[in-house]
mmCIF file of C-alpha atoms and ligand atoms in Angstrom:
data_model
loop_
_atom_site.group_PDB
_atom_site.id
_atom_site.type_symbol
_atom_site.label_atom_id
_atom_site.label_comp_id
_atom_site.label_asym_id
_atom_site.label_seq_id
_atom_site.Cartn_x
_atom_site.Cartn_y
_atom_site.Cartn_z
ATOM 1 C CA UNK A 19 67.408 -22.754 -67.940
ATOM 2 C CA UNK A 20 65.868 -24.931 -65.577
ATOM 3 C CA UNK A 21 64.277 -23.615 -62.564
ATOM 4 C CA UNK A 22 62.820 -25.143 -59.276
ATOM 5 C CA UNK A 23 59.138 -25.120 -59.560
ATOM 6 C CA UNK A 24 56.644 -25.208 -56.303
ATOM 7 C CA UNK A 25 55.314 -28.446 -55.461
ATOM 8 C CA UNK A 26 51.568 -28.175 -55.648
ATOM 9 C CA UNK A 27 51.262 -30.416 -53.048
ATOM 10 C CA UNK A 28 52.705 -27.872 -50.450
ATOM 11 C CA UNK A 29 56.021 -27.198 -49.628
ATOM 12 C CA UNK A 30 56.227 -30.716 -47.812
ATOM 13 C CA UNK A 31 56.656 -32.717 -51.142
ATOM 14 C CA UNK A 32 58.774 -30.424 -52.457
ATOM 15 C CA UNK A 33 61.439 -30.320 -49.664
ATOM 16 C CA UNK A 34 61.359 -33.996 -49.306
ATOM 17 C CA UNK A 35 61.918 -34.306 -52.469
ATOM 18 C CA UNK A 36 65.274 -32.050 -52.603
ATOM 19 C CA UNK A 37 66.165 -33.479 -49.485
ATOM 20 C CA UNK A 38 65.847 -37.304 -51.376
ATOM 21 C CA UNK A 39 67.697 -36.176 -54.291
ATOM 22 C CA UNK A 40 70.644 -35.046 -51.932
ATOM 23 C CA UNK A 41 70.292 -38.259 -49.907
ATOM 24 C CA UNK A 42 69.931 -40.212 -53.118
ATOM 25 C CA UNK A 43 73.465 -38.741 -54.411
ATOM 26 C CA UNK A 44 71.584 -37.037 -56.972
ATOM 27 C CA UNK A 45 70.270 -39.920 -59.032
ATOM 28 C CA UNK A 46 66.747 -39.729 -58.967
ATOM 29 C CA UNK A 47 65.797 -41.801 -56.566
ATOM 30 C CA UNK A 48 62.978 -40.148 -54.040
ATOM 31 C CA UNK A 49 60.988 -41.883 -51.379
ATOM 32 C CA UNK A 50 57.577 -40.134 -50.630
ATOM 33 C CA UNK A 51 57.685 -39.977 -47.351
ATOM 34 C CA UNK A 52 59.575 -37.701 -44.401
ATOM 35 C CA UNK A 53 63.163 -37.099 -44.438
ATOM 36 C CA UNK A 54 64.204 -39.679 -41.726
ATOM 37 C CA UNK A 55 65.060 -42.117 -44.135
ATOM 38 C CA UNK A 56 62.266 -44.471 -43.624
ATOM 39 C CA UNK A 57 58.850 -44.474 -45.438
ATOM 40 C CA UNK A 58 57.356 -41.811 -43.812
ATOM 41 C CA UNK A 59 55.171 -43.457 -41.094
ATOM 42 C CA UNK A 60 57.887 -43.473 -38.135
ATOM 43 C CA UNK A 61 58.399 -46.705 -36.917
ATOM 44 C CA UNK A 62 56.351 -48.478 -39.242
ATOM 45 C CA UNK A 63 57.349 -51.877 -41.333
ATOM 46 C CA UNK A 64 57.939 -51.444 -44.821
ATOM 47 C CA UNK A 65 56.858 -54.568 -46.302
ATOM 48 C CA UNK A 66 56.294 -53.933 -50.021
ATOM 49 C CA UNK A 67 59.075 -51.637 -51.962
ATOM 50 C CA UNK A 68 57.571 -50.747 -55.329
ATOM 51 C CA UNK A 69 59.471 -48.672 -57.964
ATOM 52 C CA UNK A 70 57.556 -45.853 -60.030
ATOM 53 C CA UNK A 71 58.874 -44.598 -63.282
ATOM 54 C CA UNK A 72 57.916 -40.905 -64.713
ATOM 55 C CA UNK A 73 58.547 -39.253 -67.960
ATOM 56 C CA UNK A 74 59.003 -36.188 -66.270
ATOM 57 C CA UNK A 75 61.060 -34.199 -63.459
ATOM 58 C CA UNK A 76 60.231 -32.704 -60.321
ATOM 59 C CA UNK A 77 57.298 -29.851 -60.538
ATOM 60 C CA UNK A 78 55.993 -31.289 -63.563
ATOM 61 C CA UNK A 79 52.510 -33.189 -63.781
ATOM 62 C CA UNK A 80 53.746 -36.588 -64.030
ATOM 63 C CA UNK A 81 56.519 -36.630 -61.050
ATOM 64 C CA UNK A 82 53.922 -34.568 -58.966
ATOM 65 C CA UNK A 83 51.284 -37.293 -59.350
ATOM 66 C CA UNK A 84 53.733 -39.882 -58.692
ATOM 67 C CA UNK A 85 54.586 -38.241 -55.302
ATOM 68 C CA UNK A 86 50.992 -37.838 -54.540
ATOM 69 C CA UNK A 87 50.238 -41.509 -55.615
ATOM 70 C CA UNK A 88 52.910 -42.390 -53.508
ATOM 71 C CA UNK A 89 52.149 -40.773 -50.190
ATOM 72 C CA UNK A 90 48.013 -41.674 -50.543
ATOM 73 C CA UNK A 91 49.620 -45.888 -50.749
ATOM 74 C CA UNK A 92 52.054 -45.088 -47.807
ATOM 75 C CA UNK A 93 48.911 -43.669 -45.922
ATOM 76 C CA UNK A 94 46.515 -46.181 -46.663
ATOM 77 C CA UNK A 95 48.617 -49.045 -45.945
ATOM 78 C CA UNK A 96 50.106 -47.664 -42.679
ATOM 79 C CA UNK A 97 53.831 -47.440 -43.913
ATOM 80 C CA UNK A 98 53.859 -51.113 -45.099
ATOM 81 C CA UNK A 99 54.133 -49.660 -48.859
ATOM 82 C CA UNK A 100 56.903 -47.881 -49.919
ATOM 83 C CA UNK A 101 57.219 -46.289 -53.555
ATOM 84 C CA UNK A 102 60.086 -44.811 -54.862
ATOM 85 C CA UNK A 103 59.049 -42.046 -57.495
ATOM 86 C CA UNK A 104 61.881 -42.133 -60.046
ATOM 87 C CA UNK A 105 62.387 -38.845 -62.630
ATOM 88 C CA UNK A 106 62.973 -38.659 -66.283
ATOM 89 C CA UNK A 107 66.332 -39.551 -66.265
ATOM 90 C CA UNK A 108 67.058 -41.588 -63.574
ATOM 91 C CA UNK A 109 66.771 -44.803 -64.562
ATOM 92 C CA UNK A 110 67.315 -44.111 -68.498
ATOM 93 C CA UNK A 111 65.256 -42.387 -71.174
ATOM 94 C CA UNK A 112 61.490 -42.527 -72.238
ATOM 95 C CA UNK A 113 62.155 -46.403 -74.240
ATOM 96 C CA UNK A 114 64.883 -47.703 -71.460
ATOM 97 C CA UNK A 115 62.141 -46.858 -68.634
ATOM 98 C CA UNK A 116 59.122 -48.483 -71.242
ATOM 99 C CA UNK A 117 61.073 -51.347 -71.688
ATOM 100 C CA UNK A 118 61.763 -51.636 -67.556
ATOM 101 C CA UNK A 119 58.158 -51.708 -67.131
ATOM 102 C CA UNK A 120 57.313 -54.609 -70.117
ATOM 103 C CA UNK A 121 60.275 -56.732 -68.789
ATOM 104 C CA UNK A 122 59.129 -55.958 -64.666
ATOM 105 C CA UNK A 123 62.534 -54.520 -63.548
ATOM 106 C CA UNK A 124 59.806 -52.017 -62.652
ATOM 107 C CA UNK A 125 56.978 -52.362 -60.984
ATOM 108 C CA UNK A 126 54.555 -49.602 -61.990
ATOM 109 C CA UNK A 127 54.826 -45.996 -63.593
ATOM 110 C CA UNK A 128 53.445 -43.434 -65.892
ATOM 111 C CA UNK A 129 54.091 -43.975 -69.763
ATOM 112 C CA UNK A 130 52.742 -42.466 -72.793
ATOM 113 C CA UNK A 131 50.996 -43.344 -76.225
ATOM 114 C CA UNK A 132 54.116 -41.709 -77.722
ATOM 115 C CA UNK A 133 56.400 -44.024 -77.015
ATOM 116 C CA UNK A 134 54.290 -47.032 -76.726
ATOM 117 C CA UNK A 135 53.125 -46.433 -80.540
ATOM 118 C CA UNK A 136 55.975 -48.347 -81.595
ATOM 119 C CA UNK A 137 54.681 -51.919 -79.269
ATOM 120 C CA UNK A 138 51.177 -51.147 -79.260
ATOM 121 C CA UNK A 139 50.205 -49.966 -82.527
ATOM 122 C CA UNK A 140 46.638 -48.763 -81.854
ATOM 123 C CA UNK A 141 47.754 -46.871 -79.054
ATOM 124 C CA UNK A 142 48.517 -44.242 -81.402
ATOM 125 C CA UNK A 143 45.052 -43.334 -81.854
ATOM 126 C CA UNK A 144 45.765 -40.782 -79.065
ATOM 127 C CA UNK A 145 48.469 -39.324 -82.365
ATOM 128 C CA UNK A 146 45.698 -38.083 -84.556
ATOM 129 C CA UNK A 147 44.928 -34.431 -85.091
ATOM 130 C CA UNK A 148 41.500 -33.300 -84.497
ATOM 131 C CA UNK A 149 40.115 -36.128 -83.375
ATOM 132 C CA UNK A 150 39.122 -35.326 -79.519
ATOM 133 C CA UNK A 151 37.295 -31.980 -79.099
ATOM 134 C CA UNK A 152 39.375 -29.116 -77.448
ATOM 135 C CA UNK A 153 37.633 -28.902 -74.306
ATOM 136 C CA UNK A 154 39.782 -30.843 -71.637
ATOM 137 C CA UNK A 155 36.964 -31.699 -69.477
ATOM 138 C CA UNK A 156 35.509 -33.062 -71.986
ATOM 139 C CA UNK A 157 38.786 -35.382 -73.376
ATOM 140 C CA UNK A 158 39.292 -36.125 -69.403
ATOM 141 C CA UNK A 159 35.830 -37.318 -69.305
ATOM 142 C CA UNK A 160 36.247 -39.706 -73.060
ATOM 143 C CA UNK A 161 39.488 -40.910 -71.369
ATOM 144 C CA UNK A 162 38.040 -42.229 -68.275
ATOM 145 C CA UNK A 163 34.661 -43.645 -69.770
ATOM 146 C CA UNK A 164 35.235 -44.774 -73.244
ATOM 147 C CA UNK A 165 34.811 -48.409 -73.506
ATOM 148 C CA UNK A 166 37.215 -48.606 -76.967
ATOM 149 C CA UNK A 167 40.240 -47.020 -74.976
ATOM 150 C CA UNK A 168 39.331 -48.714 -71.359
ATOM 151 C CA UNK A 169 38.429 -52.279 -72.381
ATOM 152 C CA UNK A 170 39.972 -52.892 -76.110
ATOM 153 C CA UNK A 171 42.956 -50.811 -76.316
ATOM 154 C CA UNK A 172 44.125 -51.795 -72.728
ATOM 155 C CA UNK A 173 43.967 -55.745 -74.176
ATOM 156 C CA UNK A 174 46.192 -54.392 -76.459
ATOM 157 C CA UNK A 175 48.680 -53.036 -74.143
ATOM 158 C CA UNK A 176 48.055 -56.216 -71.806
ATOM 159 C CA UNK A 177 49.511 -58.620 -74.803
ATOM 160 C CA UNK A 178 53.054 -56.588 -74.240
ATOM 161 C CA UNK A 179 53.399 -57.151 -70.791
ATOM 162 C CA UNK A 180 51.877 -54.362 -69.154
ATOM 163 C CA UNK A 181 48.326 -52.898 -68.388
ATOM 164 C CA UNK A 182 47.413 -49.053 -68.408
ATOM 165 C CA UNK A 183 45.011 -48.800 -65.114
ATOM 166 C CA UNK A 184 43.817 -45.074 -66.270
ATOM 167 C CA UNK A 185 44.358 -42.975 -69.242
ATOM 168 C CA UNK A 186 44.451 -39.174 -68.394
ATOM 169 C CA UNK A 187 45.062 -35.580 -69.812
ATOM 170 C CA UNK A 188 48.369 -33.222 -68.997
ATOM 171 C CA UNK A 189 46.934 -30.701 -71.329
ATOM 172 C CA UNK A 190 45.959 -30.108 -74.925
ATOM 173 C CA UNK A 191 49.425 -29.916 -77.749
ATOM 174 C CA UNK A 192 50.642 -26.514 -78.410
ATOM 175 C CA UNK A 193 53.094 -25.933 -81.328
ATOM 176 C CA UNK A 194 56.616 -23.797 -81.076
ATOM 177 C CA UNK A 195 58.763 -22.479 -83.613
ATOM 178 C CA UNK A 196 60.877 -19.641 -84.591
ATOM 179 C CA UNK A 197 58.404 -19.819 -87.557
ATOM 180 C CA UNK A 198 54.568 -18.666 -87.612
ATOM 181 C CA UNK A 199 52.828 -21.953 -88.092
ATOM 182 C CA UNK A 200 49.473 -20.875 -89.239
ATOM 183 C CA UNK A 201 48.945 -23.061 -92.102
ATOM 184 C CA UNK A 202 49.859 -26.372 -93.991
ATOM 185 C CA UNK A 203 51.992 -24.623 -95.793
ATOM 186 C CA UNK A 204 54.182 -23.399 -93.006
ATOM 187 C CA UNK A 205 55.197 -26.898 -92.208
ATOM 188 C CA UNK A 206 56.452 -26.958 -95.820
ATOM 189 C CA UNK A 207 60.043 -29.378 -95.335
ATOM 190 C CA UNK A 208 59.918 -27.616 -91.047
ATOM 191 C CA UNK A 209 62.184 -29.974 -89.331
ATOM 192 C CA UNK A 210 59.736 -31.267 -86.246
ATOM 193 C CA UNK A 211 60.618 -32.892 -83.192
ATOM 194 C CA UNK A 212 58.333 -35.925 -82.442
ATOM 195 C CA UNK A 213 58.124 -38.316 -79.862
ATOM 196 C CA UNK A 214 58.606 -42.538 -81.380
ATOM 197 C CA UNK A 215 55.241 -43.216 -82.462
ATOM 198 C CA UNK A 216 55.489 -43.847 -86.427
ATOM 199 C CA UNK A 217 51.920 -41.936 -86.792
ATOM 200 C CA UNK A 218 53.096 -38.716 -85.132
ATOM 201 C CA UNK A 219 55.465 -38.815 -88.459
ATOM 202 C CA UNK A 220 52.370 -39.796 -90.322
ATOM 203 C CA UNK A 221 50.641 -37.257 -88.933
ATOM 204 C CA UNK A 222 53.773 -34.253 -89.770
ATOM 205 C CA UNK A 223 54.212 -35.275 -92.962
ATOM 206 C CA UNK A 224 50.602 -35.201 -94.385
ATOM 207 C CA UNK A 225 51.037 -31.184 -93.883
ATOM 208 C CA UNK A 226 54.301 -31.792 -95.920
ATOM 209 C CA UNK A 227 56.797 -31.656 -92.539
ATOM 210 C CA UNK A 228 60.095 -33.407 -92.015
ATOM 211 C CA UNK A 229 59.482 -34.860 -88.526
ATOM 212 C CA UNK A 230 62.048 -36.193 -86.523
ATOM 213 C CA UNK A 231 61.887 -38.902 -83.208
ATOM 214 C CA UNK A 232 64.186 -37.384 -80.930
ATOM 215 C CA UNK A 233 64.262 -37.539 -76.623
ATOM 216 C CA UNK A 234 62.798 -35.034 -74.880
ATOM 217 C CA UNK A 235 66.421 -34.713 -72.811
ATOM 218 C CA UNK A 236 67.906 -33.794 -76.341
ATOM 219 C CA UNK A 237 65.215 -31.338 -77.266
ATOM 220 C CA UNK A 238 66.602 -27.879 -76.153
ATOM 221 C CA UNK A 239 69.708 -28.575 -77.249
ATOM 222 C CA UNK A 240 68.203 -29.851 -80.845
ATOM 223 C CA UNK A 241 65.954 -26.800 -80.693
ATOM 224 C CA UNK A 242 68.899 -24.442 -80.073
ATOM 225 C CA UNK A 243 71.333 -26.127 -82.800
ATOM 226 C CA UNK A 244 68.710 -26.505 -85.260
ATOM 227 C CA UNK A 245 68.472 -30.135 -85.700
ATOM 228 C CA UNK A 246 65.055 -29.406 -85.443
ATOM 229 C CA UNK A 247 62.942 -26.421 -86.012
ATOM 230 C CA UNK A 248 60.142 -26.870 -83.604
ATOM 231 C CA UNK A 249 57.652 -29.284 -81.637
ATOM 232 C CA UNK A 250 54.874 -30.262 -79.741
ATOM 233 C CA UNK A 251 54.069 -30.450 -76.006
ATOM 234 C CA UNK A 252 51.394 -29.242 -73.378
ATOM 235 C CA UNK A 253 52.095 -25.611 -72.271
ATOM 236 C CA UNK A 254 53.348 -26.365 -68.713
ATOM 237 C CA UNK A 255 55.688 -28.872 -70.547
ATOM 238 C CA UNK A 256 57.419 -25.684 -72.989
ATOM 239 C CA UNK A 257 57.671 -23.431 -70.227
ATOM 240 C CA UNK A 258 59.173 -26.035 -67.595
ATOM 241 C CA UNK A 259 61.542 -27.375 -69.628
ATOM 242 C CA UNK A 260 62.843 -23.826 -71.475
ATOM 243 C CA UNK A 261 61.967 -24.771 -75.018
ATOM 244 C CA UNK A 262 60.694 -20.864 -75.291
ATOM 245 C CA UNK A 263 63.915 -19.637 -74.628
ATOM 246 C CA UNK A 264 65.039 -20.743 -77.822
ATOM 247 C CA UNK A 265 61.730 -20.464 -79.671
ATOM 248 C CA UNK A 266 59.843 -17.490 -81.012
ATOM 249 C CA UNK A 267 56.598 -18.207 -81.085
ATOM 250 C CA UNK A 268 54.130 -20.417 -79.097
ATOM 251 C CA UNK A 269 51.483 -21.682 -81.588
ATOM 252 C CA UNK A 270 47.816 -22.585 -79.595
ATOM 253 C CA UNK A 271 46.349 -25.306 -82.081
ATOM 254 C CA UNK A 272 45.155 -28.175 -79.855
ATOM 255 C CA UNK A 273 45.519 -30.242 -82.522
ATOM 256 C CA UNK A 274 45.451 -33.119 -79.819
ATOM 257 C CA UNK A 275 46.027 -34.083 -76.037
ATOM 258 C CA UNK A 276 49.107 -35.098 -74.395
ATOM 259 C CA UNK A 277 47.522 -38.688 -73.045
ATOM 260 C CA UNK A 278 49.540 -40.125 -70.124
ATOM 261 C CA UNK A 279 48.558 -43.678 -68.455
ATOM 262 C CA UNK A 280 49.368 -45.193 -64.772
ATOM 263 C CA UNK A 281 50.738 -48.295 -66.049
ATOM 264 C CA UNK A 282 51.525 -51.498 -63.930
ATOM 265 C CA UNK A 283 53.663 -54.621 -64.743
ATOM 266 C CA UNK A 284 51.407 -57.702 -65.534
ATOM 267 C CA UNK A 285 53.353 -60.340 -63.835
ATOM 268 C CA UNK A 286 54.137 -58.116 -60.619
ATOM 269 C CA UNK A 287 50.490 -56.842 -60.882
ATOM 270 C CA UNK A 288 49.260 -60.628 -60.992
ATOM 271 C CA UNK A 289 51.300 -61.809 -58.099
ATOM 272 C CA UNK A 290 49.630 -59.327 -55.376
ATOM 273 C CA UNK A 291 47.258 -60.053 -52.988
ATOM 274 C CA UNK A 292 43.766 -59.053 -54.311
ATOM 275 C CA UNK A 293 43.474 -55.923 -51.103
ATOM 276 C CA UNK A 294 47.057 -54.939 -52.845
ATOM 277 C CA UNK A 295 45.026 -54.683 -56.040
ATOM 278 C CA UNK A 296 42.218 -53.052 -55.101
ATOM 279 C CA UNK A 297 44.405 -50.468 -52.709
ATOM 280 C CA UNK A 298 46.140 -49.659 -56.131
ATOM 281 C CA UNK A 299 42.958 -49.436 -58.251
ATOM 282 C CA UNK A 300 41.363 -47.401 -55.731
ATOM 283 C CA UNK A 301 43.878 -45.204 -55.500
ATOM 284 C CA UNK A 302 44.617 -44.743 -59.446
ATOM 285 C CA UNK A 303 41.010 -43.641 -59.632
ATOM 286 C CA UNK A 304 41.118 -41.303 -57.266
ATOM 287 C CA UNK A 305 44.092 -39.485 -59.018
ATOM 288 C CA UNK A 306 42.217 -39.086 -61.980
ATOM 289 C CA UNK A 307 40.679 -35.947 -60.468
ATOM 290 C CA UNK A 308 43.974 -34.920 -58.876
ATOM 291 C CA UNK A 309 45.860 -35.611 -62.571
ATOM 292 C CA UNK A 310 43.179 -33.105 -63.568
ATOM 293 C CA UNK A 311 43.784 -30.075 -61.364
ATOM 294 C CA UNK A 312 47.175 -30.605 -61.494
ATOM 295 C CA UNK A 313 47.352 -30.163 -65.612
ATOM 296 C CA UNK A 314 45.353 -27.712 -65.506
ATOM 297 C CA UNK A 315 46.816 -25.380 -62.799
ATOM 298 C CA UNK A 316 50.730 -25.786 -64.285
ATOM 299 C CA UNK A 317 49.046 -25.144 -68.405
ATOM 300 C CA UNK A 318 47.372 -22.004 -66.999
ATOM 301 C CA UNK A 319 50.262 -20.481 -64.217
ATOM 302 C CA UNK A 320 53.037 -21.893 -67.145
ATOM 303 C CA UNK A 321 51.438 -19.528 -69.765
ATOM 304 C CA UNK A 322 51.102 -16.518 -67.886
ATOM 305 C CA UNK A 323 55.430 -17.508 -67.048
ATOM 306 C CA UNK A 324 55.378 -17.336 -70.524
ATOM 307 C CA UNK A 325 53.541 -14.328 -71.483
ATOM 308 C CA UNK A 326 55.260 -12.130 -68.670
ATOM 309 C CA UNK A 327 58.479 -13.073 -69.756
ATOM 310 C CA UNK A 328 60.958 -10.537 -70.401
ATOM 311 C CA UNK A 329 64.334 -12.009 -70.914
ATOM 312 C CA UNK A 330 63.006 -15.088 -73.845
ATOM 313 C CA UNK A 331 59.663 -12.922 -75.078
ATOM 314 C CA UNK A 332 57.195 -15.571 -77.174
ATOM 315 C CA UNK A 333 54.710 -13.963 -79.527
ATOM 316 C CA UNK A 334 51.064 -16.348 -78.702
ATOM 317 C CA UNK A 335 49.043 -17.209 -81.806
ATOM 318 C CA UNK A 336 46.145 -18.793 -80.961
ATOM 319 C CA UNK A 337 44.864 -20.250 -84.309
ATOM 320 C CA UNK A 338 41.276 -19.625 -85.839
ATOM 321 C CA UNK A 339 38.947 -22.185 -86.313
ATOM 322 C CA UNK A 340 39.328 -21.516 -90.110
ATOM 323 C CA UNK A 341 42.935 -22.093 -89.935
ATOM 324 C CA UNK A 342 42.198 -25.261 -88.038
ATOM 325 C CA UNK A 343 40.196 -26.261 -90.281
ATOM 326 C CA UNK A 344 42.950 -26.283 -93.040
ATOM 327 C CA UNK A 345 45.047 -28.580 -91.011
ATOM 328 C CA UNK A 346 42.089 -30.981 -89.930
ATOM 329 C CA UNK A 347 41.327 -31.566 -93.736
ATOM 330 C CA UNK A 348 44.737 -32.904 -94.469
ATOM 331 C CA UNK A 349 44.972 -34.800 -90.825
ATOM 332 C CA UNK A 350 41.612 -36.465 -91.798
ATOM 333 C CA UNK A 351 42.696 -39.240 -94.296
ATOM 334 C CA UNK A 352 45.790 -39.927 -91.479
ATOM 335 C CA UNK A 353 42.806 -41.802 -89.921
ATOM 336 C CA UNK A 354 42.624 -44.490 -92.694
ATOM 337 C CA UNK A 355 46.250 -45.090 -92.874
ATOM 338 C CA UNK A 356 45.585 -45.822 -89.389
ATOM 339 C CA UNK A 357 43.369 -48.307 -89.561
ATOM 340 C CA UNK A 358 44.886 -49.893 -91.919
ATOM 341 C CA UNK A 359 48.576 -49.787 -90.878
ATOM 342 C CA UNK A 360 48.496 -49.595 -87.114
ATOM 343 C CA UNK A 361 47.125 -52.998 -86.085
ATOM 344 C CA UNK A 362 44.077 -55.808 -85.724
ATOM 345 C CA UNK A 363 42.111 -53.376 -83.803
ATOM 346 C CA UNK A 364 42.901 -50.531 -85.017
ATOM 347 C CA UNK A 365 39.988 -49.681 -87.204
ATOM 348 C CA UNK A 366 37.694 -51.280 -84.633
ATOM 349 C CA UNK A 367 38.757 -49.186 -81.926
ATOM 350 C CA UNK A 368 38.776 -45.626 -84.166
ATOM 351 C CA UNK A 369 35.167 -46.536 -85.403
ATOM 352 C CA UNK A 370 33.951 -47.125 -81.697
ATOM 353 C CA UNK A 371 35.725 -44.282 -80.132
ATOM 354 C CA UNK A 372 34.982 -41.648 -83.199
ATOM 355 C CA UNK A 373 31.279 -42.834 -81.960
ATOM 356 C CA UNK A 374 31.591 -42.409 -78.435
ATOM 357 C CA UNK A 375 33.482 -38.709 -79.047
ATOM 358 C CA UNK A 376 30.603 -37.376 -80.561
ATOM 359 C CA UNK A 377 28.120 -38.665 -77.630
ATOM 360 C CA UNK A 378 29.942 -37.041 -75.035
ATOM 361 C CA UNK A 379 31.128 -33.535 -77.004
HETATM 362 O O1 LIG B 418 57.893 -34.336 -75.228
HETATM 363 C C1 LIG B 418 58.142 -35.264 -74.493
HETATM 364 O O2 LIG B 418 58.751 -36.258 -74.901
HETATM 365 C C2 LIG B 418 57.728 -35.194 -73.034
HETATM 366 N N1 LIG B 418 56.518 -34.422 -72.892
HETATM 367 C C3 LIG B 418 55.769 -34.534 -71.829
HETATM 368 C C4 LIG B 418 54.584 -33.648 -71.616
HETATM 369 N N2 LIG B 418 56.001 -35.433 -70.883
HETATM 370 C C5 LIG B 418 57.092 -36.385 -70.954
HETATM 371 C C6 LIG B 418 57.535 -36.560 -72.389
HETATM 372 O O3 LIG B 418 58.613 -37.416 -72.505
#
């Protein structure tokens, strides 16, 4: 079951972070600072009190980069900025914490395409298979320079209240079952977990699936019940949150990336003095190489957990680019329905980003 991970940050982080959670009564809440109860800069004024929102729970990408966003504000400004780093959890599940943001009971946090599909239609671009190459470098470097996601899809997400400030990789999908999935065929009526976005079940379903939305809080249990047969999710992401233990085999397809974005609330966003802005900007960029290291150092120690595993052993299948191929002819025509179905821009953005993909692969 769950198990305390290492902060990458250094064992700083991670003791504050028990230390808040005990403080906090247990419910989440985490200030990245010291354990003296202020912000972390003794004596200092806090003056701005900001609340961040993660999909995720302590050790895992998106909570670690909120604790290291967190402590680079509190250091820049001197201890007038306080953020509170909330986990998965804490203040509701994946749609409660999406709809905090929109509405600005939030001010700021990390959300995903997944769950945003459902509000922003053509941010489920990030849902089709085979469209980014595997390389991560390479999808890191399309995230942070394409001008279809960066200018036109972020309008998008502006019109619903909030505004994605960076778009950035934990990792590239893996598949798990108790099933080989090596083919379309395999996924013959196979009862998979998805996240909201009405594509990912666009996406299941044209290799003949029966996909299911379901929480990621409910997922273990689902797995281990059989509600559902098996799922998706960035390697650091299976091992961290047990789904091997109750799967047999770990399926390498990279059929896509898990996309994440540092999101902020428009009005709250709006109302800040423009060196508040450009502290936060500043800042977002520079986590885009942190983001980076971090992915890629949990996906790579999370597999070898995995592989060395006695107790819950996983059979890896890493599939062949023939067998890929299979499932990227049937995932191809998923790209019309979306854009046709998945909003205004939808085709407009595809076109432009299937164009800038193939400059920078
Ligand atoms: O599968 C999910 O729903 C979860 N996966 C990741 C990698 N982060 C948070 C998300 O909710």
């Amino acid at each position: 079951m769950k198990k305390w991970k290492k902060s990458l940050f250094g064992a700083s982080t991670a003791v504050f972070a028990a230390a808040a959670l005990t403080a906090c009564g247990g419910n989440g809440d985490e200030e990245a600072g010291d354990d003296d109860g202020d912000n972390g800069d003794d004596g200092a004024e806090v003056e701005h009190e900001w609340d961040f929102i993660t999909e995720e729970t302590p050790g895992q990408v998106q909570h670690e980069y909120g604790l290291e966003f967190a402590e680079r504000l509190e250091e820049k400004s001197e201890g007038s900025i306080e953020v509170n780093v909330h986990e998965f959890g804490g203040l509701g599940d994946e749609v409660d914490q999406l709809e905090q943001l929109q509405t600005g009971q939030v001010e700021m946090g990390i959300v995903s395409p997944g769950f945003t599909g459902p509000i922003v239609p053509e941010a489920q671009v990030f849902s089709l298979h085979y469209l980014f190459p595997n390389d991560q470098e390479t999808v890191q470097e399309i995230l942070t320079e394409s001008e279809a996601i960066n200018e036109h899809l972020r309008s998008n997400y502006e019109e619903q209240g909030f505004t994605p400030l960076s778009f950035w990789t934990e990792g590239a999908m893996a598949w798990t079952s108790n099933t080989e999935l090596t083919s379309p065929d395999d996924f013959d009526g196979f009862l998979m977990r998805t996240q909201e976005s009405p594509l990912m079940l666009e996406s299941y379903e044209a290799y003949g699936a029966n996909p299911t939305p379901m929480s990621w809080g409910d997922l273990y249990t689902g797995l281990e019940q059989g509600q559902v047969e098996g799922q998706e999710n960035p390697i650091f992401f299976i091992e961290d949150a047990s789904f091997h233990e109750v799967q047999d085999y770990l399926i390498i397809s990279d059929h896509n990336n898990y996309v994440a974005t540092t999101s902020v609330n428009n009005d709250w966003f709006d109302s800040l003095d423009e060196d508040l802005q450009e502290m936060i900007e500043e800042t977002v960029e520079e986590m885009q190489d942190v983001a980076f290291e971090l992915q890629e150092e949990l996906n790579e120690s999370h597999l070898e957990e995995i592989e060395e595993n006695e107790e819950y052993p996983t059979e890896v299948i890493e599939l062949s680019e023939e067998e890929r191929d299979e499932f990227r002819e049937l995932a191809e025509p998923v790209r019309e329905f979306f854009r046709e179905e998945e909003g205004d821009d939808a085709g407009m953005i595809l076109d432009m980003l299937e164009e800038e993909i193939e400059e920078m692969s």
